[in-house]
């Protein structure tokens, strides 16, 4: 009988509520497939700042490294919002754990559940059959470049008055582009064989290098895969205009962050988008959405993105492909029966079919 250690990082806001449903589902999978999951809980984000002063305490990093996989919920909230660059922010915990674990590949699959067609703001014929994955570079670019704020620089403000200057650096190394390109081409080979590489090569040097490197890797190693270059602004438009054209979308960190929120709306809600962050060691699984502080503690958050992230964990970290498919099937059945959380209901949803976080988790478990 196999046994896996999972490090649980609930974080802030709705984090504790949704991760509880993820664990519930994981335990149900364990029972069904004869696998034992053991858990270690640790602090990250705002709650970690409150308890230790650091958004990623050393103990948390150790627990993550010692585990077989990390399940994270969400970090952040108004309590820790500040524009003071010297104060710790919850998001720094997330960025630090991605960097420390070397999680350079972030997979964000956008899959449509037919029952939710009415929850999207797009027309049914536009979203019907959409099946794409965003491959986001996760440990480089603007997120990890040098930043600085200069104060009181004489003459920098209006009319020669003292002003401020702020700088963020967008930097990529060739090997960082090579390895994420390979991840995208590998993914495409298991899917429909098409990669859109997204950049801003009409303006940025990082994008020009990105484009060259992606093409070299393609021509040398993956000539069987179709490769299409697309500028990021055009991609933002194409994603809502005709999302079916996309199979694998590979892009740098910041573009990927923005495009994945947009792509989530094709499904009707950010509450449906799971993600896997992979590197050369322990992997991390988290919903693509945030900590939704406005609905925290109310028991109404949608746990599906978290539960789909559990599915990705089973697939990528534990090789339990059948169990992962089982989770998607269970969610599909629950949605087909008409059950909805508040974020994915529409005008046709009867009030008695609108359920809370715990009930949604229970329904999914019952279908497993
Ligand atoms: C995401 C989030 C994070 C990001 C934030 C919380 C730092 O938006 O995972 O997409 O920008 O990567
Ligand atoms: Mg984001």
PDB file of N, CA and C in Angstrom, residues 54-102:
ATOM      1  N   UNK A  54       7.438  36.660   8.985  1.00  0.00           N
ATOM      2  CA  UNK A  54       7.873  36.330   7.630  1.00  0.00           C
ATOM      3  C   UNK A  54       6.753  35.638   6.852  1.00  0.00           C
ATOM      4  N   UNK A  55       6.557  36.001   5.567  1.00  0.00           N
ATOM      5  CA  UNK A  55       5.502  35.342   4.782  1.00  0.00           C
ATOM      6  C   UNK A  55       5.849  33.903   4.399  1.00  0.00           C
ATOM      7  N   UNK A  56       7.140  33.545   4.474  1.00  0.00           N
ATOM      8  CA  UNK A  56       7.532  32.143   4.258  1.00  0.00           C
ATOM      9  C   UNK A  56       8.558  31.751   5.320  1.00  0.00           C
ATOM     10  N   UNK A  57       8.064  31.327   6.497  1.00  0.00           N
ATOM     11  CA  UNK A  57       8.991  30.942   7.562  1.00  0.00           C
ATOM     12  C   UNK A  57       9.845  29.739   7.141  1.00  0.00           C
ATOM     13  N   UNK A  58      11.045  29.684   7.663  1.00  0.00           N
ATOM     14  CA  UNK A  58      11.993  28.591   7.369  1.00  0.00           C
ATOM     15  C   UNK A  58      11.337  27.217   7.577  1.00  0.00           C
ATOM     16  N   UNK A  59      10.571  27.109   8.671  1.00  0.00           N
ATOM     17  CA  UNK A  59       9.899  25.842   9.016  1.00  0.00           C
ATOM     18  C   UNK A  59       8.962  25.383   7.896  1.00  0.00           C
ATOM     19  N   UNK A  60       8.280  26.343   7.282  1.00  0.00           N
ATOM     20  CA  UNK A  60       7.340  26.024   6.202  1.00  0.00           C
ATOM     21  C   UNK A  60       8.096  25.489   4.997  1.00  0.00           C
ATOM     22  N   UNK A  61       9.196  26.143   4.668  1.00  0.00           N
ATOM     23  CA  UNK A  61      10.009  25.708   3.534  1.00  0.00           C
ATOM     24  C   UNK A  61      10.549  24.302   3.782  1.00  0.00           C
ATOM     25  N   UNK A  62      10.993  24.051   5.012  1.00  0.00           N
ATOM     26  CA  UNK A  62      11.503  22.711   5.359  1.00  0.00           C
ATOM     27  C   UNK A  62      10.403  21.670   5.207  1.00  0.00           C
ATOM     28  N   UNK A  63       9.199  21.996   5.714  1.00  0.00           N
ATOM     29  CA  UNK A  63       8.071  21.053   5.629  1.00  0.00           C
ATOM     30  C   UNK A  63       7.727  20.765   4.166  1.00  0.00           C
ATOM     31  N   UNK A  64       7.767  21.803   3.337  1.00  0.00           N
ATOM     32  CA  UNK A  64       7.445  21.629   1.920  1.00  0.00           C
ATOM     33  C   UNK A  64       8.486  20.730   1.246  1.00  0.00           C
ATOM     34  N   UNK A  65       9.753  20.992   1.538  1.00  0.00           N
ATOM     35  CA  UNK A  65      10.825  20.218   0.918  1.00  0.00           C
ATOM     36  C   UNK A  65      10.804  18.758   1.362  1.00  0.00           C
ATOM     37  N   UNK A  66      10.338  18.532   2.590  1.00  0.00           N
ATOM     38  CA  UNK A  66      10.325  17.164   3.117  1.00  0.00           C
ATOM     39  C   UNK A  66       9.107  16.375   2.632  1.00  0.00           C
ATOM     40  N   UNK A  67       8.170  17.040   1.949  1.00  0.00           N
ATOM     41  CA  UNK A  67       6.931  16.365   1.556  1.00  0.00           C
ATOM     42  C   UNK A  67       7.047  15.749   0.166  1.00  0.00           C
ATOM     43  N   UNK A  68       6.020  14.980  -0.219  1.00  0.00           N
ATOM     44  CA  UNK A  68       5.969  14.428  -1.584  1.00  0.00           C
ATOM     45  C   UNK A  68       5.278  15.396  -2.532  1.00  0.00           C
ATOM     46  N   UNK A  69       4.457  16.299  -1.987  1.00  0.00           N
ATOM     47  CA  UNK A  69       3.785  17.319  -2.799  1.00  0.00           C
ATOM     48  C   UNK A  69       3.203  18.374  -1.865  1.00  0.00           C
ATOM     49  N   UNK A  70       3.037  19.578  -2.386  1.00  0.00           N
ATOM     50  CA  UNK A  70       2.488  20.676  -1.593  1.00  0.00           C
ATOM     51  C   UNK A  70       1.119  21.067  -2.158  1.00  0.00           C
ATOM     52  N   UNK A  71       0.129  21.155  -1.266  1.00  0.00           N
ATOM     53  CA  UNK A  71      -1.182  21.666  -1.667  1.00  0.00           C
ATOM     54  C   UNK A  71      -1.363  23.025  -1.014  1.00  0.00           C
ATOM     55  N   UNK A  72      -1.525  24.051  -1.853  1.00  0.00           N
ATOM     56  CA  UNK A  72      -1.649  25.414  -1.339  1.00  0.00           C
ATOM     57  C   UNK A  72      -3.033  25.943  -1.694  1.00  0.00           C
ATOM     58  N   UNK A  73      -3.585  26.799  -0.835  1.00  0.00           N
ATOM     59  CA  UNK A  73      -4.904  27.374  -1.148  1.00  0.00           C
ATOM     60  C   UNK A  73      -4.734  28.794  -1.692  1.00  0.00           C
ATOM     61  N   UNK A  74      -4.557  29.786  -0.846  1.00  0.00           N
ATOM     62  CA  UNK A  74      -4.450  31.163  -1.345  1.00  0.00           C
ATOM     63  C   UNK A  74      -3.845  32.052  -0.259  1.00  0.00           C
ATOM     64  N   UNK A  75      -3.202  33.128  -0.683  1.00  0.00           N
ATOM     65  CA  UNK A  75      -2.635  34.060   0.292  1.00  0.00           C
ATOM     66  C   UNK A  75      -3.089  35.492   0.003  1.00  0.00           C
ATOM     67  N   UNK A  76      -3.043  36.327   1.028  1.00  0.00           N
ATOM     68  CA  UNK A  76      -3.284  37.759   0.854  1.00  0.00           C
ATOM     69  C   UNK A  76      -4.585  38.240   1.470  1.00  0.00           C
ATOM     70  N   UNK A  77      -4.688  39.552   1.622  1.00  0.00           N
ATOM     71  CA  UNK A  77      -5.897  40.149   2.188  1.00  0.00           C
ATOM     72  C   UNK A  77      -5.631  41.597   2.532  1.00  0.00           C
ATOM     73  N   UNK A  78      -6.719  42.370   2.716  1.00  0.00           N
ATOM     74  CA  UNK A  78      -6.579  43.818   2.948  1.00  0.00           C
ATOM     75  C   UNK A  78      -5.753  44.136   4.186  1.00  0.00           C
ATOM     76  N   UNK A  79      -5.768  43.230   5.155  1.00  0.00           N
ATOM     77  CA  UNK A  79      -5.025  43.458   6.394  1.00  0.00           C
ATOM     78  C   UNK A  79      -3.539  43.709   6.138  1.00  0.00           C
ATOM     79  N   UNK A  80      -3.019  43.060   5.094  1.00  0.00           N
ATOM     80  CA  UNK A  80      -1.578  43.171   4.831  1.00  0.00           C
ATOM     81  C   UNK A  80      -1.272  44.012   3.592  1.00  0.00           C
ATOM     82  N   UNK A  81      -2.322  44.649   3.037  1.00  0.00           N
ATOM     83  CA  UNK A  81      -2.109  45.478   1.850  1.00  0.00           C
ATOM     84  C   UNK A  81      -1.328  46.728   2.211  1.00  0.00           C
ATOM     85  N   UNK A  82      -0.281  46.986   1.463  1.00  0.00           N
ATOM     86  CA  UNK A  82       0.508  48.180   1.706  1.00  0.00           C
ATOM     87  C   UNK A  82       1.269  48.530   0.432  1.00  0.00           C
ATOM     88  N   UNK A  83       1.522  49.814   0.230  1.00  0.00           N
ATOM     89  CA  UNK A  83       2.373  50.194  -0.899  1.00  0.00           C
ATOM     90  C   UNK A  83       3.792  50.454  -0.404  1.00  0.00           C
ATOM     91  N   UNK A  84       4.031  50.209   0.882  1.00  0.00           N
ATOM     92  CA  UNK A  84       5.369  50.380   1.437  1.00  0.00           C
ATOM     93  C   UNK A  84       6.225  49.153   1.075  1.00  0.00           C
ATOM     94  N   UNK A  85       7.194  49.365   0.197  1.00  0.00           N
ATOM     95  CA  UNK A  85       7.998  48.239  -0.308  1.00  0.00           C
ATOM     96  C   UNK A  85       8.855  47.580   0.775  1.00  0.00           C
ATOM     97  N   UNK A  86       9.008  48.265   1.922  1.00  0.00           N
ATOM     98  CA  UNK A  86       9.864  47.676   2.963  1.00  0.00           C
ATOM     99  C   UNK A  86       9.080  46.745   3.895  1.00  0.00           C
ATOM    100  N   UNK A  87       7.747  46.763   3.799  1.00  0.00           N
ATOM    101  CA  UNK A  87       6.918  45.905   4.664  1.00  0.00           C
ATOM    102  C   UNK A  87       6.712  44.538   4.011  1.00  0.00           C
ATOM    103  N   UNK A  88       6.639  43.442   4.800  1.00  0.00           N
ATOM    104  CA  UNK A  88       6.391  42.134   4.190  1.00  0.00           C
ATOM    105  C   UNK A  88       4.970  42.037   3.642  1.00  0.00           C
ATOM    106  N   UNK A  89       4.837  41.329   2.536  1.00  0.00           N
ATOM    107  CA  UNK A  89       3.509  41.113   1.940  1.00  0.00           C
ATOM    108  C   UNK A  89       3.276  39.614   1.816  1.00  0.00           C
ATOM    109  N   UNK A  90       2.024  39.162   1.968  1.00  0.00           N
ATOM    110  CA  UNK A  90       1.710  37.732   1.863  1.00  0.00           C
ATOM    111  C   UNK A  90       2.196  37.127   0.546  1.00  0.00           C
ATOM    112  N   UNK A  91       2.039  37.865  -0.556  1.00  0.00           N
ATOM    113  CA  UNK A  91       2.399  37.344  -1.881  1.00  0.00           C
ATOM    114  C   UNK A  91       3.872  36.981  -1.972  1.00  0.00           C
ATOM    115  N   UNK A  92       4.703  37.660  -1.156  1.00  0.00           N
ATOM    116  CA  UNK A  92       6.131  37.333  -1.174  1.00  0.00           C
ATOM    117  C   UNK A  92       6.357  35.881  -0.744  1.00  0.00           C
ATOM    118  N   UNK A  93       5.476  35.375   0.114  1.00  0.00           N
ATOM    119  CA  UNK A  93       5.599  33.980   0.546  1.00  0.00           C
ATOM    120  C   UNK A  93       5.384  33.036  -0.619  1.00  0.00           C
ATOM    121  N   UNK A  94       4.410  33.366  -1.436  1.00  0.00           N
ATOM    122  CA  UNK A  94       4.091  32.543  -2.605  1.00  0.00           C
ATOM    123  C   UNK A  94       5.246  32.584  -3.620  1.00  0.00           C
ATOM    124  N   UNK A  95       5.737  33.794  -3.881  1.00  0.00           N
ATOM    125  CA  UNK A  95       6.837  33.933  -4.838  1.00  0.00           C
ATOM    126  C   UNK A  95       8.081  33.209  -4.321  1.00  0.00           C
ATOM    127  N   UNK A  96       8.323  33.339  -3.013  1.00  0.00           N
ATOM    128  CA  UNK A  96       9.528  32.724  -2.444  1.00  0.00           C
ATOM    129  C   UNK A  96       9.453  31.199  -2.511  1.00  0.00           C
ATOM    130  N   UNK A  97       8.287  30.623  -2.242  1.00  0.00           N
ATOM    131  CA  UNK A  97       8.229  29.159  -2.256  1.00  0.00           C
ATOM    132  C   UNK A  97       8.358  28.642  -3.692  1.00  0.00           C
ATOM    133  N   UNK A  98       7.796  29.389  -4.666  1.00  0.00           N
ATOM    134  CA  UNK A  98       7.961  28.985  -6.067  1.00  0.00           C
ATOM    135  C   UNK A  98       9.445  28.991  -6.434  1.00  0.00           C
ATOM    136  N   UNK A  99      10.156  30.038  -6.011  1.00  0.00           N
ATOM    137  CA  UNK A  99      11.581  30.172  -6.332  1.00  0.00           C
ATOM    138  C   UNK A  99      12.395  29.101  -5.610  1.00  0.00           C
ATOM    139  N   UNK A 100      12.141  28.948  -4.315  1.00  0.00           N
ATOM    140  CA  UNK A 100      12.931  28.016  -3.498  1.00  0.00           C
ATOM    141  C   UNK A 100      12.762  26.572  -3.946  1.00  0.00           C
ATOM    142  N   UNK A 101      11.560  26.226  -4.403  1.00  0.00           N
ATOM    143  CA  UNK A 101      11.337  24.852  -4.864  1.00  0.00           C
ATOM    144  C   UNK A 101      11.681  24.703  -6.356  1.00  0.00           C
ATOM    145  N   UNK A 102      12.083  25.797  -6.991  1.00  0.00           N
ATOM    146  CA  UNK A 102      12.484  25.736  -8.412  1.00  0.00           C
ATOM    147  C   UNK A 102      11.321  25.405  -9.346  1.00  0.00           C
TER     148      UNK A 102
END
